[in-house]
Coordinates of C-alpha atoms (C1' of nucleotides) in Angstrom, one line a residue:
Chain A
M23 CA 110.9 110.4 68.2
P24 CA 109.9 113.4 66.5
D25 CA 110.5 116.6 68.2
D26 CA 107.1 117.3 68.9
P27 CA 107.0 120.4 71.2
S28 CA 103.7 119.2 72.7
L29 CA 105.1 116.3 74.2
L30 CA 108.6 117.1 74.9
D31 CA 109.3 120.4 76.3
Q32 CA 106.4 120.2 79.1
P33 CA 107.7 120.0 82.6
A34 CA 107.5 116.4 84.2
P35 CA 104.5 115.2 86.0
A36 CA 104.9 116.0 89.7
T37 CA 101.9 114.1 91.1
V38 CA 100.7 110.6 90.2
E39 CA 97.5 112.1 89.1
E40 CA 99.4 114.1 86.7
F41 CA 101.5 111.3 85.8
R42 CA 98.6 109.0 84.8
E43 CA 97.2 111.9 82.5
R44 CA 100.3 112.4 80.7
L45 CA 100.8 108.8 80.2
A46 CA 97.4 108.4 78.6
A47 CA 97.9 111.7 76.6
I48 CA 101.1 110.2 75.0
T49 CA 100.6 106.7 74.6
D50 CA 98.9 106.9 71.2
G51 CA 101.6 107.8 68.5
L52 CA 104.4 105.9 70.4
P53 CA 106.6 103.7 68.4
K54 CA 106.5 100.1 69.4
R55 CA 109.1 99.6 72.1
L56 CA 108.0 102.9 73.9
R57 CA 104.3 102.0 73.6
Q58 CA 105.0 98.7 75.4
C59 CA 106.9 100.4 78.2
A60 CA 103.5 102.7 78.4
D61 CA 101.4 99.9 78.5
Y62 CA 103.3 98.0 81.0
I63 CA 103.8 101.0 83.4
A64 CA 100.1 101.9 82.9
A65 CA 99.2 98.3 84.2
N66 CA 102.0 98.2 86.8
T67 CA 102.4 101.8 88.1
D68 CA 102.2 100.5 91.9
R69 CA 105.4 98.7 91.3
I70 CA 107.6 101.4 90.2
A71 CA 108.3 102.4 93.7
V72 CA 109.8 99.0 94.5
S73 CA 111.6 98.1 91.2
T74 CA 114.5 98.5 89.2
V75 CA 114.9 99.7 85.8
A76 CA 115.9 96.0 84.9
D77 CA 112.8 94.5 86.5
L78 CA 110.4 96.9 84.7
A79 CA 112.2 96.6 81.6
A80 CA 111.9 92.7 81.8
G81 CA 108.3 93.0 82.5
A82 CA 107.7 95.2 79.7
D83 CA 109.6 92.9 77.5
V84 CA 111.9 95.8 76.2
P85 CA 115.8 96.4 76.9
P86 CA 116.6 98.7 79.8
S87 CA 117.6 101.6 77.5
A88 CA 114.3 101.7 76.3
L89 CA 112.7 102.2 79.4
M90 CA 115.3 105.0 80.1
R91 CA 114.2 106.7 76.8
F92 CA 110.7 106.0 78.0
C93 CA 111.5 108.1 81.3
Q94 CA 113.0 111.0 79.6
I95 CA 110.0 111.5 77.2
L96 CA 107.6 111.8 80.1
G97 CA 110.0 114.7 81.0
Y98 CA 112.1 113.2 83.6
S99 CA 116.1 113.2 83.9
G100 CA 115.8 109.5 84.0
F101 CA 114.5 106.5 86.0
S102 CA 115.6 107.5 89.4
E103 CA 113.8 111.1 89.3
M104 CA 110.5 109.2 88.0
Q105 CA 110.7 106.7 91.0
R106 CA 111.4 109.4 93.4
L107 CA 107.7 110.6 92.8
F108 CA 106.2 107.1 93.3
R109 CA 108.6 106.4 96.4
E110 CA 107.5 109.7 98.2
A111 CA 104.1 109.2 97.1
Y112 CA 104.3 105.8 98.7
A113 CA 102.6 105.6 102.1
P114 CA 98.9 107.0 102.0
G115 CA 96.7 104.5 103.7
W116 CA 99.4 102.4 105.5
P117 CA 100.9 104.6 107.9
D118 CA 100.5 102.6 110.8
Y119 CA 97.1 100.7 110.0
A120 CA 98.8 97.7 109.2
T121 CA 100.8 97.6 112.3
R122 CA 97.5 98.1 114.4
L123 CA 95.9 95.6 112.3
S124 CA 98.2 92.8 113.1
N125 CA 98.3 93.9 116.6
L126 CA 94.4 93.4 116.6
K127 CA 94.6 90.1 115.0
A128 CA 97.4 89.0 117.4
G129 CA 94.8 89.4 120.4
G130 CA 93.7 86.0 119.6
A131 CA 92.0 84.2 116.6
G132 CA 88.8 84.3 117.8
S133 CA 89.1 87.6 119.9
P134 CA 86.5 90.6 119.3
A135 CA 89.3 92.7 118.1
A136 CA 90.4 90.0 115.7
L137 CA 87.1 89.9 114.2
V138 CA 86.9 93.7 113.7
A139 CA 90.0 93.4 111.9
E140 CA 89.0 90.7 109.8
F141 CA 85.8 92.6 108.8
V142 CA 87.7 95.9 108.3
E143 CA 89.9 93.9 105.9
A144 CA 86.9 92.2 104.2
G145 CA 85.4 95.8 103.7
R146 CA 88.5 97.0 102.4
V147 CA 88.7 94.4 99.9
S148 CA 85.1 94.9 98.9
L149 CA 85.3 98.6 98.3
E150 CA 88.4 98.0 95.9
G151 CA 86.5 95.4 94.3
L152 CA 83.7 98.0 93.9
A153 CA 85.8 100.4 92.3
K154 CA 87.6 97.9 89.9
S155 CA 84.2 96.1 88.9
L156 CA 81.6 99.2 88.6
D157 CA 80.2 99.7 85.3
P158 CA 79.8 103.5 84.8
Q159 CA 77.4 103.0 81.9
A160 CA 75.0 101.0 84.1
L161 CA 75.1 103.4 86.9
D162 CA 74.6 106.6 84.6
Q163 CA 71.7 104.8 83.2
A164 CA 70.3 103.8 87.1
V165 CA 70.6 107.5 88.1
R166 CA 68.8 108.6 84.9
T167 CA 66.1 106.5 85.4
L168 CA 65.6 107.3 89.1
A169 CA 65.9 110.8 88.5
A170 CA 63.1 110.8 86.0
A171 CA 60.8 109.1 88.2
E172 CA 58.0 110.7 90.3
T173 CA 58.4 108.7 93.4
I174 CA 61.1 106.0 94.3
H175 CA 60.2 102.8 95.5
L176 CA 62.5 101.1 97.8
V177 CA 62.5 97.6 98.5
G178 CA 65.1 95.2 100.0
L179 CA 64.6 92.7 102.7
R180 CA 66.6 90.7 105.2
R181 CA 70.0 91.5 104.6
A182 CA 69.4 94.2 102.1
F183 CA 67.1 96.0 104.6
P184 CA 69.6 98.0 105.8
V185 CA 70.5 99.2 102.6
A186 CA 67.1 100.0 101.5
S187 CA 66.4 101.9 104.8
Y188 CA 69.5 103.7 104.6
L189 CA 68.4 104.8 101.0
A190 CA 65.1 106.0 102.6
Y191 CA 67.0 108.2 105.1
V192 CA 69.1 110.0 102.2
F193 CA 66.4 110.3 100.0
E194 CA 64.4 111.9 102.6
K195 CA 67.2 114.2 103.6
M196 CA 67.7 115.4 100.0
A197 CA 63.8 115.8 99.6
V198 CA 63.4 113.2 97.0
P199 CA 60.1 111.7 97.3
A200 CA 60.8 107.8 98.2
M201 CA 58.9 105.0 99.7
L202 CA 60.3 102.3 101.9
H203 CA 58.4 98.7 101.6
D204 CA 59.5 97.4 104.8
G205 CA 56.9 94.5 105.0
V206 CA 55.7 95.6 108.4
G207 CA 52.3 93.8 109.0
K208 CA 53.0 91.7 105.8
L209 CA 51.3 94.7 104.0
D210 CA 52.7 95.2 100.8
H211 CA 51.5 98.4 99.4
R212 CA 51.9 97.2 95.7
F213 CA 49.2 99.5 94.4
A214 CA 51.3 102.4 95.8
L215 CA 53.2 102.1 92.6
R216 CA 51.8 104.3 90.1
P217 CA 52.7 105.2 86.5
G218 CA 55.9 107.2 86.3
D219 CA 57.1 105.7 89.5
A220 CA 60.5 103.7 89.7
V221 CA 61.7 100.8 91.8
L222 CA 64.8 100.3 93.5
A223 CA 65.0 96.7 94.4
I224 CA 67.8 95.4 96.2
T225 CA 68.5 91.4 97.1
F226 CA 71.6 89.3 97.4
A227 CA 71.7 85.5 97.4
P228 CA 69.9 83.8 98.7
Y229 CA 67.5 86.1 97.0
S230 CA 64.4 87.5 98.7
E231 CA 61.1 86.2 97.0
E232 CA 59.1 89.2 98.1
T233 CA 61.8 91.5 96.5
I234 CA 61.9 90.0 93.2
A235 CA 57.9 89.4 93.4
L236 CA 57.6 93.2 93.7
A237 CA 59.9 94.2 91.2
Q238 CA 58.3 91.7 88.6
D239 CA 55.0 93.2 89.3
A240 CA 56.4 96.6 88.6
A241 CA 57.9 95.6 85.4
A242 CA 54.9 94.0 84.4
R243 CA 52.9 97.2 85.0
G244 CA 55.7 98.9 82.7
L245 CA 57.5 100.8 85.7
A246 CA 61.2 101.1 85.5
V247 CA 63.0 98.9 87.7
V248 CA 66.6 99.6 89.1
A249 CA 68.2 96.4 90.7
L250 CA 71.1 96.3 93.1
T251 CA 72.4 92.7 93.3
D252 CA 75.5 90.7 93.5
R253 CA 75.6 89.2 89.9
L254 CA 74.0 90.1 86.6
T255 CA 72.6 86.5 86.5
S256 CA 70.6 87.3 89.7
P257 CA 66.9 86.4 89.3
L258 CA 66.1 90.1 89.9
A259 CA 68.3 91.2 86.9
R260 CA 65.6 89.5 84.6
A261 CA 62.8 91.8 85.7
A262 CA 65.3 94.9 85.8
T263 CA 65.6 98.0 83.3
S264 CA 69.1 98.5 84.9
V265 CA 71.1 96.3 86.9
L266 CA 74.0 97.4 89.5
T267 CA 76.2 94.6 90.8
V268 CA 78.2 94.9 93.7
S269 CA 80.4 91.8 95.7
E270 CA 81.1 91.5 99.2
V271 CA 83.9 89.4 100.2
D272 CA 82.7 87.4 103.1
F273 CA 84.6 86.3 106.3
G274 CA 83.4 83.0 107.4
A275 CA 79.9 82.5 106.8
F276 CA 79.2 86.3 107.3
R277 CA 79.2 88.8 105.0
S278 CA 79.4 92.8 105.4
L279 CA 77.9 95.6 103.6
S280 CA 80.5 98.3 103.3
A281 CA 80.7 98.4 99.3
T282 CA 77.1 97.8 99.1
I283 CA 76.4 100.9 101.4
A284 CA 79.0 102.9 99.7
L285 CA 77.4 102.4 96.3
A286 CA 74.0 103.0 97.8
I287 CA 74.9 106.4 99.0
A288 CA 76.8 107.3 95.8
L289 CA 73.7 106.6 94.0
A290 CA 71.4 108.1 96.2
V291 CA 73.5 111.5 96.0
A292 CA 73.6 111.5 92.3
V293 CA 70.1 110.9 91.9
G294 CA 69.4 113.7 94.3
S295 CA 71.6 116.1 92.4
A296 CA 70.4 115.1 89.1
R297 CA 66.7 115.9 90.2
D298 CA 67.5 119.6 90.9
Chain B
M19 CA 126.0 91.3 121.0
P20 CA 126.1 88.0 123.0
D21 CA 125.8 85.0 120.9
D22 CA 122.4 84.2 122.3
P23 CA 121.0 81.2 120.3
S24 CA 117.6 82.0 121.0
L25 CA 118.1 85.1 119.0
L26 CA 120.7 84.5 116.4
D27 CA 120.4 81.0 114.7
Q28 CA 116.6 81.2 113.6
P29 CA 115.9 81.4 110.2
A30 CA 115.1 85.0 108.6
P31 CA 111.3 85.8 108.9
A32 CA 109.7 85.1 105.8
T33 CA 106.7 87.2 106.0
V34 CA 105.5 90.4 107.1
E35 CA 103.8 88.9 110.1
E36 CA 106.6 86.8 111.2
F37 CA 109.0 90.0 110.8
R38 CA 107.1 92.0 113.3
E39 CA 106.6 89.0 115.6
R40 CA 110.5 88.8 115.5
L41 CA 111.0 92.5 115.8
A42 CA 108.9 92.4 119.0
A43 CA 110.5 89.6 120.6
I44 CA 114.0 90.8 120.0
T45 CA 113.5 94.7 120.9
D46 CA 114.1 94.2 124.4
G47 CA 117.7 93.5 125.5
L48 CA 119.2 95.0 122.5
P49 CA 121.9 97.6 122.8
K50 CA 121.2 101.3 122.3
R51 CA 122.0 101.7 118.7
L52 CA 120.6 98.5 117.6
R53 CA 117.4 99.4 119.6
Q54 CA 117.0 102.7 117.9
C55 CA 116.9 100.6 114.8
A56 CA 114.6 98.4 116.0
D57 CA 112.3 101.3 117.0
Y58 CA 112.6 103.3 113.9
I59 CA 111.9 100.2 111.8
A60 CA 108.8 99.3 113.8
A61 CA 107.5 102.7 113.2
N62 CA 108.3 102.8 109.6
T63 CA 107.7 99.3 108.5
D64 CA 106.3 100.5 105.5
R65 CA 109.2 102.2 104.3
I66 CA 111.4 99.6 104.2
A67 CA 110.3 98.7 100.6
V68 CA 111.1 102.1 99.1
S69 CA 114.3 103.0 101.0
T70 CA 117.9 102.8 101.0
V71 CA 120.2 101.9 103.8
A72 CA 121.2 105.4 104.1
D73 CA 117.9 106.7 104.3
L74 CA 116.7 104.5 107.1
A75 CA 119.8 104.7 109.0
A76 CA 119.5 108.8 108.7
G77 CA 115.9 108.3 110.0
A78 CA 116.9 106.1 112.8
D79 CA 119.9 108.1 113.7
V80 CA 122.5 105.6 113.4
P81 CA 125.3 105.1 111.0
P82 CA 124.5 102.7 108.1
S83 CA 126.8 100.0 109.5
A84 CA 124.7 99.8 112.5
L85 CA 121.5 99.2 110.5
M86 CA 123.3 96.4 108.4
R87 CA 124.3 94.7 111.8
F88 CA 120.4 95.1 112.6
C89 CA 119.4 93.2 109.5
Q90 CA 121.8 90.6 110.2
I91 CA 120.6 90.2 113.7
L92 CA 117.0 89.5 112.3
G93 CA 118.5 86.7 110.4
Y94 CA 119.0 88.2 107.0
S95 CA 122.4 88.5 105.1
G96 CA 121.8 91.9 104.7
F97 CA 119.6 94.7 104.0
S98 CA 118.7 93.6 100.4
E99 CA 117.5 90.5 101.5
M100 CA 115.4 92.1 104.1
Q101 CA 114.1 94.6 101.7
R102 CA 113.1 92.0 99.0
L103 CA 110.7 90.6 101.7
F104 CA 108.8 94.0 101.7
R105 CA 109.0 94.5 97.9
E106 CA 107.3 91.3 97.2
A107 CA 104.8 91.2 99.8
Y108 CA 103.8 94.7 98.5
A109 CA 100.9 94.0 96.0
P110 CA 97.7 92.7 97.7
G111 CA 94.7 94.7 97.1
W112 CA 96.2 97.4 94.9
P113 CA 96.6 95.7 91.3
D114 CA 94.6 98.4 89.3
Y115 CA 92.6 100.0 92.0
A116 CA 94.1 103.3 92.1
T117 CA 94.2 103.3 88.3
R118 CA 90.2 102.5 88.3
L119 CA 89.7 105.0 90.9
S120 CA 91.5 107.9 89.1
N121 CA 89.6 106.8 85.9
L122 CA 86.3 106.9 87.9
K123 CA 86.9 110.4 89.3
A124 CA 88.1 111.6 85.6
G125 CA 84.3 110.9 84.6
G126 CA 83.7 114.4 85.6
A127 CA 83.5 116.0 89.2
G128 CA 79.8 115.4 89.6
S129 CA 79.4 112.3 87.7
P130 CA 77.8 109.2 89.4
A131 CA 81.0 107.3 88.9
A132 CA 83.1 110.1 90.6
L133 CA 80.6 110.0 93.3
V134 CA 81.3 106.3 93.8
A135 CA 84.9 106.6 93.9
E136 CA 84.5 109.4 96.6
F137 CA 82.6 107.1 99.0
V138 CA 84.7 104.2 98.2
E139 CA 87.8 106.2 99.1
A140 CA 85.7 107.7 102.3
G141 CA 85.0 104.4 103.2
R142 CA 88.2 103.0 103.1
V143 CA 89.6 105.7 105.1
S144 CA 87.0 105.2 107.8
L145 CA 88.0 101.6 108.1
E146 CA 91.5 102.4 108.5
G147 CA 90.3 104.6 111.1
L148 CA 88.4 102.0 112.9
A149 CA 91.4 99.8 112.6
K150 CA 93.7 102.6 114.2
S151 CA 91.5 103.7 116.8
L152 CA 89.5 100.8 118.5
D153 CA 90.0 100.2 121.7
P154 CA 90.2 96.4 122.3
Q155 CA 89.4 96.5 126.0
A156 CA 86.2 98.4 125.6
L157 CA 85.2 96.1 122.6
D158 CA 86.0 93.2 125.1
Q159 CA 83.6 94.6 127.8
A160 CA 81.1 95.4 125.3
V161 CA 80.9 91.6 124.2
R162 CA 80.9 90.3 127.6
T163 CA 78.0 92.3 128.6
L164 CA 75.9 91.8 125.8
A165 CA 76.9 88.1 125.9
A166 CA 75.5 87.8 129.5
A167 CA 72.4 89.6 128.8
E168 CA 69.0 87.7 128.5
T169 CA 67.7 89.6 125.5
I170 CA 69.4 92.4 123.5
H171 CA 67.4 95.5 123.0
L172 CA 68.7 97.2 119.7
V173 CA 67.7 100.8 119.3
G174 CA 68.8 103.1 116.5
L175 CA 67.1 105.7 114.6
R176 CA 67.6 107.6 111.4
R177 CA 71.2 107.4 110.2
A178 CA 71.8 104.5 112.9
F179 CA 68.8 102.5 111.7
P180 CA 70.2 100.4 109.1
V181 CA 73.0 99.7 111.5
A182 CA 70.2 98.6 114.3
S183 CA 68.6 96.6 111.6
Y184 CA 71.6 94.8 110.4
L185 CA 72.4 93.9 113.9
A186 CA 69.1 92.5 114.1
Y187 CA 69.6 90.6 111.1
V188 CA 72.7 88.9 112.3
F189 CA 71.6 88.2 115.8
E190 CA 68.4 86.5 114.4
K191 CA 70.9 84.4 112.1
M192 CA 73.0 83.5 115.2
A193 CA 70.0 82.6 117.2
V194 CA 70.7 85.4 119.8
P195 CA 67.5 86.7 121.4
A196 CA 67.3 90.4 120.4
M197 CA 64.3 92.8 119.7
L198 CA 64.6 95.9 117.3
H199 CA 63.3 99.2 118.6
D200 CA 62.0 100.6 115.4
G201 CA 59.7 103.2 116.6
V202 CA 56.9 102.0 114.3
G203 CA 53.8 103.6 115.2
K204 CA 55.5 105.5 117.8
L205 CA 55.2 102.5 120.3
D206 CA 57.9 102.3 122.4
H207 CA 58.1 99.0 123.9
R208 CA 60.0 100.1 126.9
F209 CA 58.3 97.7 129.3
A210 CA 59.9 94.9 127.1
L211 CA 63.2 95.8 129.0
R212 CA 63.2 93.4 131.6
P213 CA 65.8 92.6 134.3
G214 CA 68.8 90.6 133.0
D215 CA 68.3 92.3 129.4
A216 CA 70.8 94.6 127.8
V217 CA 70.4 97.6 125.3
L218 CA 72.5 98.3 122.5
A219 CA 72.1 101.9 121.5
I220 CA 73.2 103.6 118.5
T221 CA 73.4 107.3 117.4
F222 CA 75.5 109.8 116.0
A223 CA 75.7 113.7 115.9
P224 CA 73.1 115.0 115.7
Y225 CA 72.0 112.5 118.2
S226 CA 68.5 111.1 118.5
E227 CA 66.3 112.0 121.5
E228 CA 64.4 108.7 121.5
T229 CA 67.6 106.6 121.5
I230 CA 68.9 108.5 124.3
A231 CA 66.0 108.5 126.2
L232 CA 65.7 104.7 125.8
A233 CA 69.2 104.0 127.0
Q234 CA 69.0 106.5 129.9
D235 CA 65.5 104.6 130.9
A236 CA 67.2 101.3 130.8
A237 CA 70.2 102.4 132.8
A238 CA 68.0 104.2 135.4
R239 CA 66.4 100.6 135.6
G240 CA 69.6 98.9 136.3
L241 CA 70.0 97.6 132.8
A242 CA 73.5 97.2 131.2
V243 CA 73.6 99.7 128.0
V244 CA 76.3 99.3 125.4
A245 CA 76.7 102.5 123.4
L246 CA 77.8 102.6 119.7
T247 CA 78.5 106.4 119.0
D248 CA 80.8 108.6 117.4
R249 CA 82.7 110.3 120.2
L250 CA 83.3 109.5 124.0
T251 CA 81.7 112.9 124.8
S252 CA 78.4 111.9 123.2
P253 CA 75.4 112.2 125.5
L254 CA 74.8 108.6 124.8
A255 CA 78.1 107.9 126.6
R256 CA 76.7 109.4 130.0
A257 CA 74.1 106.4 130.1
A258 CA 76.4 103.9 128.9
T259 CA 78.1 100.9 130.7
S260 CA 80.5 100.5 128.0
V261 CA 80.9 102.9 125.0
L262 CA 82.3 102.0 121.5
T263 CA 83.3 104.7 119.3
V264 CA 83.7 104.7 115.5
S265 CA 84.2 107.8 113.3
E266 CA 83.2 108.0 109.6
V267 CA 84.8 110.5 107.1
D268 CA 82.1 112.5 105.4
F269 CA 82.2 113.6 101.8
G270 CA 80.4 116.8 101.3
A271 CA 77.7 116.7 103.4
F272 CA 77.3 113.2 103.2
R273 CA 78.7 110.5 105.7
S274 CA 78.7 106.8 104.8
L275 CA 78.3 103.8 107.5
S276 CA 81.1 101.4 105.8
A277 CA 83.3 101.3 109.4
T278 CA 80.1 101.4 111.4
I279 CA 78.8 98.5 109.8
A280 CA 82.0 96.7 110.0
L281 CA 82.3 97.1 113.6
A282 CA 78.5 96.2 114.3
I283 CA 78.8 92.8 112.4
A284 CA 82.2 92.1 114.3
L285 CA 80.2 92.8 117.6
A286 CA 77.6 90.7 116.6
V287 CA 79.5 87.9 115.5
A288 CA 81.7 88.0 118.7
V289 CA 78.5 88.3 120.9
G290 CA 77.1 85.3 119.1
S291 CA 80.1 83.0 119.7
A292 CA 80.6 84.2 123.2
R293 CA 77.1 82.8 123.9
D294 CA 77.7 79.6 122.8
Chain C
dC29 C1' 115.7 101.3 45.2
dG30 C1' 118.7 104.4 47.8
dG31 C1' 118.8 108.1 51.1
dT32 C1' 117.6 110.3 55.3
dG33 C1' 115.8 110.4 59.7
dT34 C1' 113.8 107.5 63.6
dT35 C1' 114.2 103.5 66.6
dT36 C1' 116.4 100.1 68.7
dG37 C1' 119.7 96.8 71.6
dG38 C1' 123.6 96.3 73.8
dA39 C1' 127.9 97.1 75.6
dA40 C1' 130.8 100.7 78.1
dT41 C1' 130.7 103.8 81.9
dA42 C1' 129.2 106.4 85.7
dT43 C1' 126.8 106.6 90.1
dT44 C1' 124.8 104.9 93.9
dT45 C1' 124.1 101.7 97.2
dA46 C1' 125.2 97.8 100.1
dT47 C1' 128.5 95.6 102.7
dT48 C1' 132.8 94.5 105.2
dC49 C1' 136.3 95.5 107.9
dC50 C1' 138.8 97.2 111.8
dA51 C1' 140.5 100.9 115.0
dT52 C1' 138.4 103.1 118.7
dT53 C1' 135.1 103.8 122.4
dT54 C1' 131.8 102.2 125.8
dC55 C1' 130.1 99.0 128.6
dT56 C1' 130.5 95.1 132.5
dG57 C1' 132.1 92.3 136.1
dG58 C1' 135.4 91.4 139.2
Chain D
dC19 C1' 140.3 100.6 138.0
dC20 C1' 141.4 97.1 135.0
dA21 C1' 140.7 93.5 131.9
dG22 C1' 137.8 91.6 128.4
dA23 C1' 134.0 91.5 125.7
dA24 C1' 130.8 94.0 123.5
dA25 C1' 129.2 97.8 120.4
dT26 C1' 130.0 101.5 117.6
dG27 C1' 131.5 104.7 113.6
dG28 C1' 133.5 105.5 109.5
dA29 C1' 136.3 104.5 105.8
dA30 C1' 137.4 101.1 102.2
dT31 C1' 135.4 98.0 98.9
dA32 C1' 132.3 95.3 96.5
dA33 C1' 127.8 95.0 94.0
dA34 C1' 124.1 96.6 91.9
dT35 C1' 121.9 99.8 89.5
dA36 C1' 121.3 103.5 86.6
dT37 C1' 122.6 106.1 82.3
dT38 C1' 125.0 107.3 78.1
dC39 C1' 126.2 106.4 73.4
dC40 C1' 126.7 104.6 69.3
dA41 C1' 126.6 101.1 65.4
dA42 C1' 123.1 98.6 63.5
dA43 C1' 118.4 97.7 61.8
dC44 C1' 114.2 99.9 60.4
dA45 C1' 110.6 102.5 58.3
dC46 C1' 109.3 106.2 55.4
dC47 C1' 109.5 109.3 50.9
dG48 C1' 110.9 110.6 46.7

DNA sequence: CGGTGTTTGGAATATTTATTCCATTTCTGG
DNA sequence: CCAGAAATGGAATAAATATTCCAAACACCG
């Protein structure tokens, strides 16, 4: 490679964060084999700690020597030095959590503690799924829509109701005008929807008729509708100006709300600060 | 060690789960050095994948050869074979989640996507905290109490209301008689509490007066009260027959509900099945 | 098309790491 | 307190893994 001082003489990345930045920065303008290394490493960063040079080289489909050169380009003296970073950083999350989980599960398949372990695991996987599948564009759009609204109408029934009520709580805390459509007394308050308002509708399969009806009504009257649902093909999506999806892993017949709640609060906080 | 066939001739554990079981099974009745190995390995299982024999031996304060013997006692041909198990088992959950998270955060400190990443992380840590700090005894007791009740009265206001309403939903699904005290119209329905019923009260700092009042009232009338709160010293704990605690990591001034929801659903499912 | 500088693959070597072996020490039961 | 068995530590060896080096292939430029 050329002796480009902007890439070479820098000190080696000392944290995983820095490592990713450097990787992204240099990937362009790398020759074929080295780029293969960069791509493979970017997609398999987590395996560095537990692999040998030969393993990774085979994965990237390059000879080991190419991988060595790659490590040196990143600023390390060799593979071992780079690996040390990942071996040391390897722990967060796990310290004795896995032990605990398996102890809880050991209590007996149907025991309450084992159930907690299952739902903890389901929640964790759902959260990771949220991070992986979130569409930042759609989120930005939803935030802009809601931030521009006069009053935000929250609607979510049955399993979605806790989410809607939580949003109502957070909006209240942040002094954002919001109204929770809770269906009490089968009063539907649909004339509370005024021009300039927006609707945040939440529903998951099996979708609530009432929620969809309110969203459609609002859309027909020209109001912006943000949908929080489980699939882009949800019936709610058709009525919506922007759609956010989040899927929860289920355990048996039951489905938690961990990821949905996380997305909801992030949305609320983003809207709250965008309005300031 | 003695040629005890019950410990020796078994095949080596092939999963992490099996590994832990075997470890627990043999630890007693091991000579000093080998027991040091067992203890250290049990407390640092997660580091096997990224350590050398020398590292682990140093940690356990034994010579490397002792650790080798230990691996063989577990049924492996040597350390490398044992390590392979942990290196291969390491993958689930992570595929590119960390990359995604750091990409989301890179979007800008205050960007909506970065907020989602923060709350996802907070939720994950909270869930792990729940797994680590859960007291199975207290949980069993809470389940027994609620399973024995005629009607379960749910009370939780403000931030705890989503949890209470979610519980109401799950109990309904499972055909468990439950009543949600939602405070609509400031009607407090406290005479709905009948002998033989139980109260499941939920509140977090700053604690809701109304929730505590209802719990105290129920306790005074001799009803069982299960508390779901953030600390054992919570004012709710004094009125309760059994106390479950769960703490949420906060991000800025905001606190999610990921762990609380997970505990709640597990509790509800356990109660539901205990009643059958 | 030839020369210069870059990139590449693989074989040779250095280093680290795992594993075995055995002399010595420490237990155990009589 | 002694004999035999078990356990231990460390030095010697084997295996694996990382790293370097260089000849050959390649790309670019005049």
